PDB file of N, CA and C in Angstrom:
ATOM      1  N   UNK N   1      16.286 -17.885  -4.480  1.00 41.00           N
ATOM      2  CA  UNK N   1      14.966 -17.615  -5.018  1.00 41.00           C
ATOM      3  C   UNK N   1      15.031 -17.719  -6.539  1.00 41.00           C
ATOM      4  N   UNK N   2      14.068 -18.372  -7.128  1.00 51.00           N
ATOM      5  CA  UNK N   2      14.039 -18.497  -8.575  1.00 51.00           C
ATOM      6  C   UNK N   2      13.483 -17.230  -9.194  1.00 51.00           C
ATOM      7  N   UNK N   3      13.806 -17.057 -10.448  1.00 62.00           N
ATOM      8  CA  UNK N   3      13.335 -15.869 -11.162  1.00 62.00           C
ATOM      9  C   UNK N   3      11.813 -15.836 -11.188  1.00 62.00           C
ATOM     10  N   UNK N   4      11.265 -14.662 -10.919  1.00 62.00           N
ATOM     11  CA  UNK N   4       9.812 -14.497 -10.883  1.00 62.00           C
ATOM     12  C   UNK N   4       9.242 -14.741 -12.274  1.00 62.00           C
ATOM     13  N   UNK N   5       8.269 -15.605 -12.354  1.00 77.00           N
ATOM     14  CA  UNK N   5       7.604 -15.877 -13.625  1.00 77.00           C
ATOM     15  C   UNK N   5       6.745 -14.678 -14.003  1.00 77.00           C
ATOM     16  N   UNK N   6       6.440 -14.601 -15.280  1.00 79.00           N
ATOM     17  CA  UNK N   6       5.620 -13.496 -15.776  1.00 79.00           C
ATOM     18  C   UNK N   6       4.271 -13.444 -15.059  1.00 79.00           C
ATOM     19  N   UNK N   7       3.693 -14.613 -14.795  1.00 82.00           N
ATOM     20  CA  UNK N   7       2.408 -14.677 -14.097  1.00 82.00           C
ATOM     21  C   UNK N   7       2.540 -14.107 -12.677  1.00 82.00           C
ATOM     22  N   UNK N   8       3.640 -14.450 -11.990  1.00 82.00           N
ATOM     23  CA  UNK N   8       3.865 -13.937 -10.639  1.00 82.00           C
ATOM     24  C   UNK N   8       4.039 -12.421 -10.650  1.00 82.00           C
ATOM     25  N   UNK N   9       4.737 -11.915 -11.647  1.00 82.00           N
ATOM     26  CA  UNK N   9       4.938 -10.470 -11.757  1.00 82.00           C
ATOM     27  C   UNK N   9       3.595  -9.770 -11.993  1.00 82.00           C
ATOM     28  N   UNK N  10       2.723 -10.394 -12.788  1.00 86.00           N
ATOM     29  CA  UNK N  10       1.398  -9.815 -13.035  1.00 86.00           C
ATOM     30  C   UNK N  10       0.567  -9.816 -11.756  1.00 86.00           C
ATOM     31  N   UNK N  11       0.635 -10.898 -10.989  1.00 89.00           N
ATOM     32  CA  UNK N  11      -0.094 -10.975  -9.721  1.00 89.00           C
ATOM     33  C   UNK N  11       0.413  -9.904  -8.771  1.00 89.00           C
ATOM     34  N   UNK N  12       1.727  -9.737  -8.690  1.00 89.00           N
ATOM     35  CA  UNK N  12       2.312  -8.704  -7.842  1.00 89.00           C
ATOM     36  C   UNK N  12       1.787  -7.328  -8.245  1.00 89.00           C
ATOM     37  N   UNK N  13       1.784  -7.062  -9.540  1.00 87.00           N
ATOM     38  CA  UNK N  13       1.277  -5.780 -10.032  1.00 87.00           C
ATOM     39  C   UNK N  13      -0.206  -5.625  -9.706  1.00 87.00           C
ATOM     40  N   UNK N  14      -0.969  -6.696  -9.895  1.00 91.00           N
ATOM     41  CA  UNK N  14      -2.411  -6.650  -9.627  1.00 91.00           C
ATOM     42  C   UNK N  14      -2.720  -6.419  -8.152  1.00 91.00           C
ATOM     43  N   UNK N  15      -1.842  -6.831  -7.275  1.00 92.00           N
ATOM     44  CA  UNK N  15      -2.019  -6.578  -5.838  1.00 92.00           C
ATOM     45  C   UNK N  15      -1.609  -5.150  -5.499  1.00 92.00           C
ATOM     46  N   UNK N  16      -0.563  -4.662  -6.138  1.00 92.00           N
ATOM     47  CA  UNK N  16      -0.062  -3.312  -5.853  1.00 92.00           C
ATOM     48  C   UNK N  16      -1.055  -2.233  -6.284  1.00 92.00           C
ATOM     49  N   UNK N  17      -1.759  -2.450  -7.386  1.00 94.00           N
ATOM     50  CA  UNK N  17      -2.698  -1.448  -7.887  1.00 94.00           C
ATOM     51  C   UNK N  17      -3.783  -1.094  -6.875  1.00 94.00           C
ATOM     52  N   UNK N  18      -4.509  -2.074  -6.303  1.00 94.00           N
ATOM     53  CA  UNK N  18      -5.532  -1.702  -5.326  1.00 94.00           C
ATOM     54  C   UNK N  18      -4.934  -1.074  -4.070  1.00 94.00           C
ATOM     55  N   UNK N  19      -3.741  -1.503  -3.685  1.00 94.00           N
ATOM     56  CA  UNK N  19      -3.098  -0.890  -2.518  1.00 94.00           C
ATOM     57  C   UNK N  19      -2.837   0.589  -2.768  1.00 94.00           C
ATOM     58  N   UNK N  20      -2.391   0.921  -3.975  1.00 94.00           N
ATOM     59  CA  UNK N  20      -2.161   2.329  -4.319  1.00 94.00           C
ATOM     60  C   UNK N  20      -3.456   3.129  -4.287  1.00 94.00           C
ATOM     61  N   UNK N  21      -4.525   2.550  -4.813  1.00 95.00           N
ATOM     62  CA  UNK N  21      -5.827   3.233  -4.809  1.00 95.00           C
ATOM     63  C   UNK N  21      -6.312   3.449  -3.378  1.00 95.00           C
ATOM     64  N   UNK N  22      -6.159   2.441  -2.534  1.00 95.00           N
ATOM     65  CA  UNK N  22      -6.579   2.561  -1.131  1.00 95.00           C
ATOM     66  C   UNK N  22      -5.795   3.673  -0.438  1.00 95.00           C
ATOM     67  N   UNK N  23      -4.483   3.695  -0.649  1.00 93.00           N
ATOM     68  CA  UNK N  23      -3.642   4.713  -0.009  1.00 93.00           C
ATOM     69  C   UNK N  23      -4.019   6.113  -0.479  1.00 93.00           C
ATOM     70  N   UNK N  24      -4.169   6.286  -1.785  1.00 94.00           N
ATOM     71  CA  UNK N  24      -4.531   7.600  -2.318  1.00 94.00           C
ATOM     72  C   UNK N  24      -5.917   8.031  -1.859  1.00 94.00           C
ATOM     73  N   UNK N  25      -6.854   7.105  -1.826  1.00 95.00           N
ATOM     74  CA  UNK N  25      -8.213   7.430  -1.372  1.00 95.00           C
ATOM     75  C   UNK N  25      -8.220   7.842   0.092  1.00 95.00           C
ATOM     76  N   UNK N  26      -7.466   7.144   0.915  1.00 93.00           N
ATOM     77  CA  UNK N  26      -7.374   7.523   2.337  1.00 93.00           C
ATOM     78  C   UNK N  26      -6.824   8.938   2.477  1.00 93.00           C
ATOM     79  N   UNK N  27      -5.792   9.243   1.705  1.00 90.00           N
ATOM     80  CA  UNK N  27      -5.216  10.585   1.746  1.00 90.00           C
ATOM     81  C   UNK N  27      -6.207  11.649   1.305  1.00 90.00           C
ATOM     82  N   UNK N  28      -6.972  11.348   0.274  1.00 92.00           N
ATOM     83  CA  UNK N  28      -7.979  12.305  -0.210  1.00 92.00           C
ATOM     84  C   UNK N  28      -9.077  12.519   0.825  1.00 92.00           C
ATOM     85  N   UNK N  29      -9.549  11.435   1.421  1.00 92.00           N
ATOM     86  CA  UNK N  29     -10.587  11.548   2.449  1.00 92.00           C
ATOM     87  C   UNK N  29     -10.055  12.335   3.640  1.00 92.00           C
ATOM     88  N   UNK N  30      -8.819  12.014   4.050  1.00 88.00           N
ATOM     89  CA  UNK N  30      -8.209  12.707   5.187  1.00 88.00           C
ATOM     90  C   UNK N  30      -8.090  14.199   4.906  1.00 88.00           C
ATOM     91  N   UNK N  31      -7.717  14.553   3.686  1.00 89.00           N
ATOM     92  CA  UNK N  31      -7.594  15.967   3.320  1.00 89.00           C
ATOM     93  C   UNK N  31      -8.947  16.678   3.379  1.00 89.00           C
ATOM     94  N   UNK N  32      -9.986  16.014   2.929  1.00 88.00           N
ATOM     95  CA  UNK N  32     -11.335  16.598   2.967  1.00 88.00           C
ATOM     96  C   UNK N  32     -11.842  16.749   4.390  1.00 88.00           C
ATOM     97  N   UNK N  33     -11.508  15.801   5.254  1.00 85.00           N
ATOM     98  CA  UNK N  33     -12.007  15.825   6.630  1.00 85.00           C
ATOM     99  C   UNK N  33     -11.184  16.746   7.519  1.00 85.00           C
ATOM    100  N   UNK N  34     -10.013  17.134   7.050  1.00 75.00           N
ATOM    101  CA  UNK N  34      -9.116  17.937   7.866  1.00 75.00           C
ATOM    102  C   UNK N  34      -9.691  19.259   8.324  1.00 75.00           C
ATOM    103  N   UNK N  35     -10.637  19.787   7.591  1.00 77.00           N
ATOM    104  CA  UNK N  35     -11.206  21.085   7.952  1.00 77.00           C
ATOM    105  C   UNK N  35     -12.258  20.983   9.050  1.00 77.00           C
ATOM    106  N   UNK N  36     -12.737  19.775   9.320  1.00 79.00           N
ATOM    107  CA  UNK N  36     -13.734  19.578  10.375  1.00 79.00           C
ATOM    108  C   UNK N  36     -13.040  19.368  11.703  1.00 79.00           C
ATOM    109  N   UNK N  37     -13.691  19.749  12.770  1.00 77.00           N
ATOM    110  CA  UNK N  37     -13.082  19.606  14.088  1.00 77.00           C
ATOM    111  C   UNK N  37     -14.096  19.048  15.072  1.00 77.00           C
ATOM    112  N   UNK N  38     -14.241  17.749  15.041  1.00 85.00           N
ATOM    113  CA  UNK N  38     -15.111  17.086  15.998  1.00 85.00           C
ATOM    114  C   UNK N  38     -14.389  15.854  16.523  1.00 85.00           C
ATOM    115  N   UNK N  39     -14.875  15.336  17.602  1.00 85.00           N
ATOM    116  CA  UNK N  39     -14.279  14.139  18.176  1.00 85.00           C
ATOM    117  C   UNK N  39     -14.398  12.961  17.207  1.00 85.00           C
ATOM    118  N   UNK N  40     -15.532  12.877  16.546  1.00 87.00           N
ATOM    119  CA  UNK N  40     -15.760  11.797  15.573  1.00 87.00           C
ATOM    120  C   UNK N  40     -14.778  11.902  14.405  1.00 87.00           C
ATOM    121  N   UNK N  41     -14.551  13.105  13.930  1.00 89.00           N
ATOM    122  CA  UNK N  41     -13.618  13.319  12.827  1.00 89.00           C
ATOM    123  C   UNK N  41     -12.214  12.905  13.232  1.00 89.00           C
ATOM    124  N   UNK N  42     -11.802  13.273  14.427  1.00 88.00           N
ATOM    125  CA  UNK N  42     -10.467  12.889  14.893  1.00 88.00           C
ATOM    126  C   UNK N  42     -10.328  11.372  14.951  1.00 88.00           C
ATOM    127  N   UNK N  43     -11.377  10.701  15.406  1.00 90.00           N
ATOM    128  CA  UNK N  43     -11.370   9.243  15.459  1.00 90.00           C
ATOM    129  C   UNK N  43     -11.223   8.660  14.054  1.00 90.00           C
ATOM    130  N   UNK N  44     -12.012   9.169  13.109  1.00 91.00           N
ATOM    131  CA  UNK N  44     -11.964   8.666  11.743  1.00 91.00           C
ATOM    132  C   UNK N  44     -10.625   8.969  11.071  1.00 91.00           C
ATOM    133  N   UNK N  45     -10.073  10.142  11.325  1.00 90.00           N
ATOM    134  CA  UNK N  45      -8.763  10.478  10.771  1.00 90.00           C
ATOM    135  C   UNK N  45      -7.691   9.520  11.280  1.00 90.00           C
ATOM    136  N   UNK N  46      -7.767   9.168  12.546  1.00 91.00           N
ATOM    137  CA  UNK N  46      -6.812   8.214  13.112  1.00 91.00           C
ATOM    138  C   UNK N  46      -6.956   6.846  12.443  1.00 91.00           C
ATOM    139  N   UNK N  47      -8.180   6.442  12.178  1.00 93.00           N
ATOM    140  CA  UNK N  47      -8.417   5.166  11.498  1.00 93.00           C
ATOM    141  C   UNK N  47      -7.871   5.195  10.062  1.00 93.00           C
ATOM    142  N   UNK N  48      -8.077   6.306   9.362  1.00 93.00           N
ATOM    143  CA  UNK N  48      -7.538   6.440   8.011  1.00 93.00           C
ATOM    144  C   UNK N  48      -6.016   6.371   8.022  1.00 93.00           C
ATOM    145  N   UNK N  49      -5.402   7.016   8.992  1.00 93.00           N
ATOM    146  CA  UNK N  49      -3.943   6.970   9.110  1.00 93.00           C
ATOM    147  C   UNK N  49      -3.468   5.537   9.329  1.00 93.00           C
ATOM    148  N   UNK N  50      -4.183   4.786  10.146  1.00 96.00           N
ATOM    149  CA  UNK N  50      -3.830   3.388  10.415  1.00 96.00           C
ATOM    150  C   UNK N  50      -3.943   2.552   9.140  1.00 96.00           C
ATOM    151  N   UNK N  51      -4.984   2.778   8.364  1.00 96.00           N
ATOM    152  CA  UNK N  51      -5.138   2.063   7.091  1.00 96.00           C
ATOM    153  C   UNK N  51      -3.967   2.390   6.173  1.00 96.00           C
ATOM    154  N   UNK N  52      -3.642   3.677   6.066  1.00 94.00           N
ATOM    155  CA  UNK N  52      -2.523   4.091   5.213  1.00 94.00           C
ATOM    156  C   UNK N  52      -1.215   3.452   5.651  1.00 94.00           C
ATOM    157  N   UNK N  53      -0.964   3.402   6.950  1.00 95.00           N
ATOM    158  CA  UNK N  53       0.259   2.780   7.467  1.00 95.00           C
ATOM    159  C   UNK N  53       0.344   1.315   7.054  1.00 95.00           C
ATOM    160  N   UNK N  54      -0.774   0.612   7.142  1.00 96.00           N
ATOM    161  CA  UNK N  54      -0.784  -0.802   6.792  1.00 96.00           C
ATOM    162  C   UNK N  54      -0.640  -1.024   5.287  1.00 96.00           C
ATOM    163  N   UNK N  55      -1.205  -0.133   4.496  1.00 96.00           N
ATOM    164  CA  UNK N  55      -1.038  -0.221   3.045  1.00 96.00           C
ATOM    165  C   UNK N  55       0.422   0.006   2.683  1.00 96.00           C
ATOM    166  N   UNK N  56       1.053   0.992   3.296  1.00 95.00           N
ATOM    167  CA  UNK N  56       2.474   1.252   3.045  1.00 95.00           C
ATOM    168  C   UNK N  56       3.298   0.032   3.450  1.00 95.00           C
ATOM    169  N   UNK N  57       2.981  -0.559   4.570  1.00 95.00           N
ATOM    170  CA  UNK N  57       3.697  -1.745   5.035  1.00 95.00           C
ATOM    171  C   UNK N  57       3.568  -2.890   4.033  1.00 95.00           C
ATOM    172  N   UNK N  58       2.359  -3.163   3.565  1.00 94.00           N
ATOM    173  CA  UNK N  58       2.134  -4.234   2.596  1.00 94.00           C
ATOM    174  C   UNK N  58       2.861  -3.929   1.282  1.00 94.00           C
ATOM    175  N   UNK N  59       2.809  -2.682   0.846  1.00 94.00           N
ATOM    176  CA  UNK N  59       3.477  -2.286  -0.389  1.00 94.00           C
ATOM    177  C   UNK N  59       4.978  -2.483  -0.282  1.00 94.00           C
ATOM    178  N   UNK N  60       5.561  -2.102   0.849  1.00 94.00           N
ATOM    179  CA  UNK N  60       6.999  -2.287   1.049  1.00 94.00           C
ATOM    180  C   UNK N  60       7.385  -3.762   1.025  1.00 94.00           C
ATOM    181  N   UNK N  61       6.558  -4.614   1.615  1.00 92.00           N
ATOM    182  CA  UNK N  61       6.829  -6.053   1.586  1.00 92.00           C
ATOM    183  C   UNK N  61       6.800  -6.581   0.151  1.00 92.00           C
ATOM    184  N   UNK N  62       5.815  -6.158  -0.627  1.00 92.00           N
ATOM    185  CA  UNK N  62       5.720  -6.596  -2.017  1.00 92.00           C
ATOM    186  C   UNK N  62       6.888  -6.069  -2.849  1.00 92.00           C
ATOM    187  N   UNK N  63       7.275  -4.815  -2.613  1.00 90.00           N
ATOM    188  CA  UNK N  63       8.411  -4.245  -3.337  1.00 90.00           C
ATOM    189  C   UNK N  63       9.701  -4.972  -2.978  1.00 90.00           C
ATOM    190  N   UNK N  64       9.828  -5.367  -1.718  1.00 89.00           N
ATOM    191  CA  UNK N  64      10.993  -6.113  -1.274  1.00 89.00           C
ATOM    192  C   UNK N  64      11.065  -7.467  -1.982  1.00 89.00           C
ATOM    193  N   UNK N  65       9.923  -8.136  -2.125  1.00 85.00           N
ATOM    194  CA  UNK N  65       9.894  -9.402  -2.855  1.00 85.00           C
ATOM    195  C   UNK N  65      10.356  -9.207  -4.293  1.00 85.00           C
ATOM    196  N   UNK N  66       9.870  -8.145  -4.921  1.00 81.00           N
ATOM    197  CA  UNK N  66      10.244  -7.867  -6.299  1.00 81.00           C
ATOM    198  C   UNK N  66      11.728  -7.521  -6.399  1.00 81.00           C
ATOM    199  N   UNK N  67      12.225  -6.735  -5.447  1.00 82.00           N
ATOM    200  CA  UNK N  67      13.628  -6.348  -5.468  1.00 82.00           C
ATOM    201  C   UNK N  67      14.534  -7.566  -5.323  1.00 82.00           C
ATOM    202  N   UNK N  68      14.173  -8.477  -4.434  1.00 75.00           N
ATOM    203  CA  UNK N  68      14.961  -9.696  -4.251  1.00 75.00           C
ATOM    204  C   UNK N  68      14.973 -10.504  -5.537  1.00 75.00           C
ATOM    205  N   UNK N  69      13.851 -10.545  -6.226  1.00 69.00           N
ATOM    206  CA  UNK N  69      13.774 -11.262  -7.486  1.00 69.00           C
ATOM    207  C   UNK N  69      14.603 -10.559  -8.556  1.00 69.00           C
ATOM    208  N   UNK N  70      14.529  -9.227  -8.619  1.00 66.00           N
ATOM    209  CA  UNK N  70      15.298  -8.467  -9.604  1.00 66.00           C
ATOM    210  C   UNK N  70      16.784  -8.645  -9.400  1.00 66.00           C
ATOM    211  N   UNK N  71      17.232  -8.788  -8.144  1.00 62.00           N
ATOM    212  CA  UNK N  71      18.644  -8.940  -7.828  1.00 62.00           C
ATOM    213  C   UNK N  71      19.127 -10.382  -7.946  1.00 62.00           C
ATOM    214  N   UNK N  72      18.204 -11.310  -8.121  1.00 61.00           N
ATOM    215  CA  UNK N  72      18.546 -12.723  -8.215  1.00 61.00           C
ATOM    216  C   UNK N  72      19.426 -12.947  -9.451  1.00 61.00           C
ATOM    217  N   UNK N  73      20.525 -13.600  -9.235  1.00 54.00           N
ATOM    218  CA  UNK N  73      21.408 -13.908 -10.355  1.00 54.00           C
ATOM    219  C   UNK N  73      22.474 -12.866 -10.610  1.00 54.00           C
ATOM    220  N   UNK N  74      22.430 -11.738  -9.896  1.00 53.00           N
ATOM    221  CA  UNK N  74      23.472 -10.729 -10.063  1.00 53.00           C
ATOM    222  C   UNK N  74      24.706 -11.143  -9.271  1.00 53.00           C
ATOM    223  N   UNK N  75      25.894 -10.869  -9.792  1.00 48.00           N
ATOM    224  CA  UNK N  75      27.126 -11.235  -9.064  1.00 48.00           C
ATOM    225  C   UNK N  75      27.282 -10.438  -7.793  1.00 48.00           C
TER     226      UNK N  75
END
């Protein structure tokens, strides 16, 4: 893998920022909804958890790409 160009690093950062906001927002919404106890709330909480799982997955993939680039050229 070639060294990540500055533009690629900026794109990676620009993708990571909204993912972080989405994850934090889901957590905040989940915390607010936690006090309610209805079938609808449980359904929505499950959906928020699924969104968070996918954001974490995407973030890990992006971090892995960056890590591979950071390690490129090391003995």
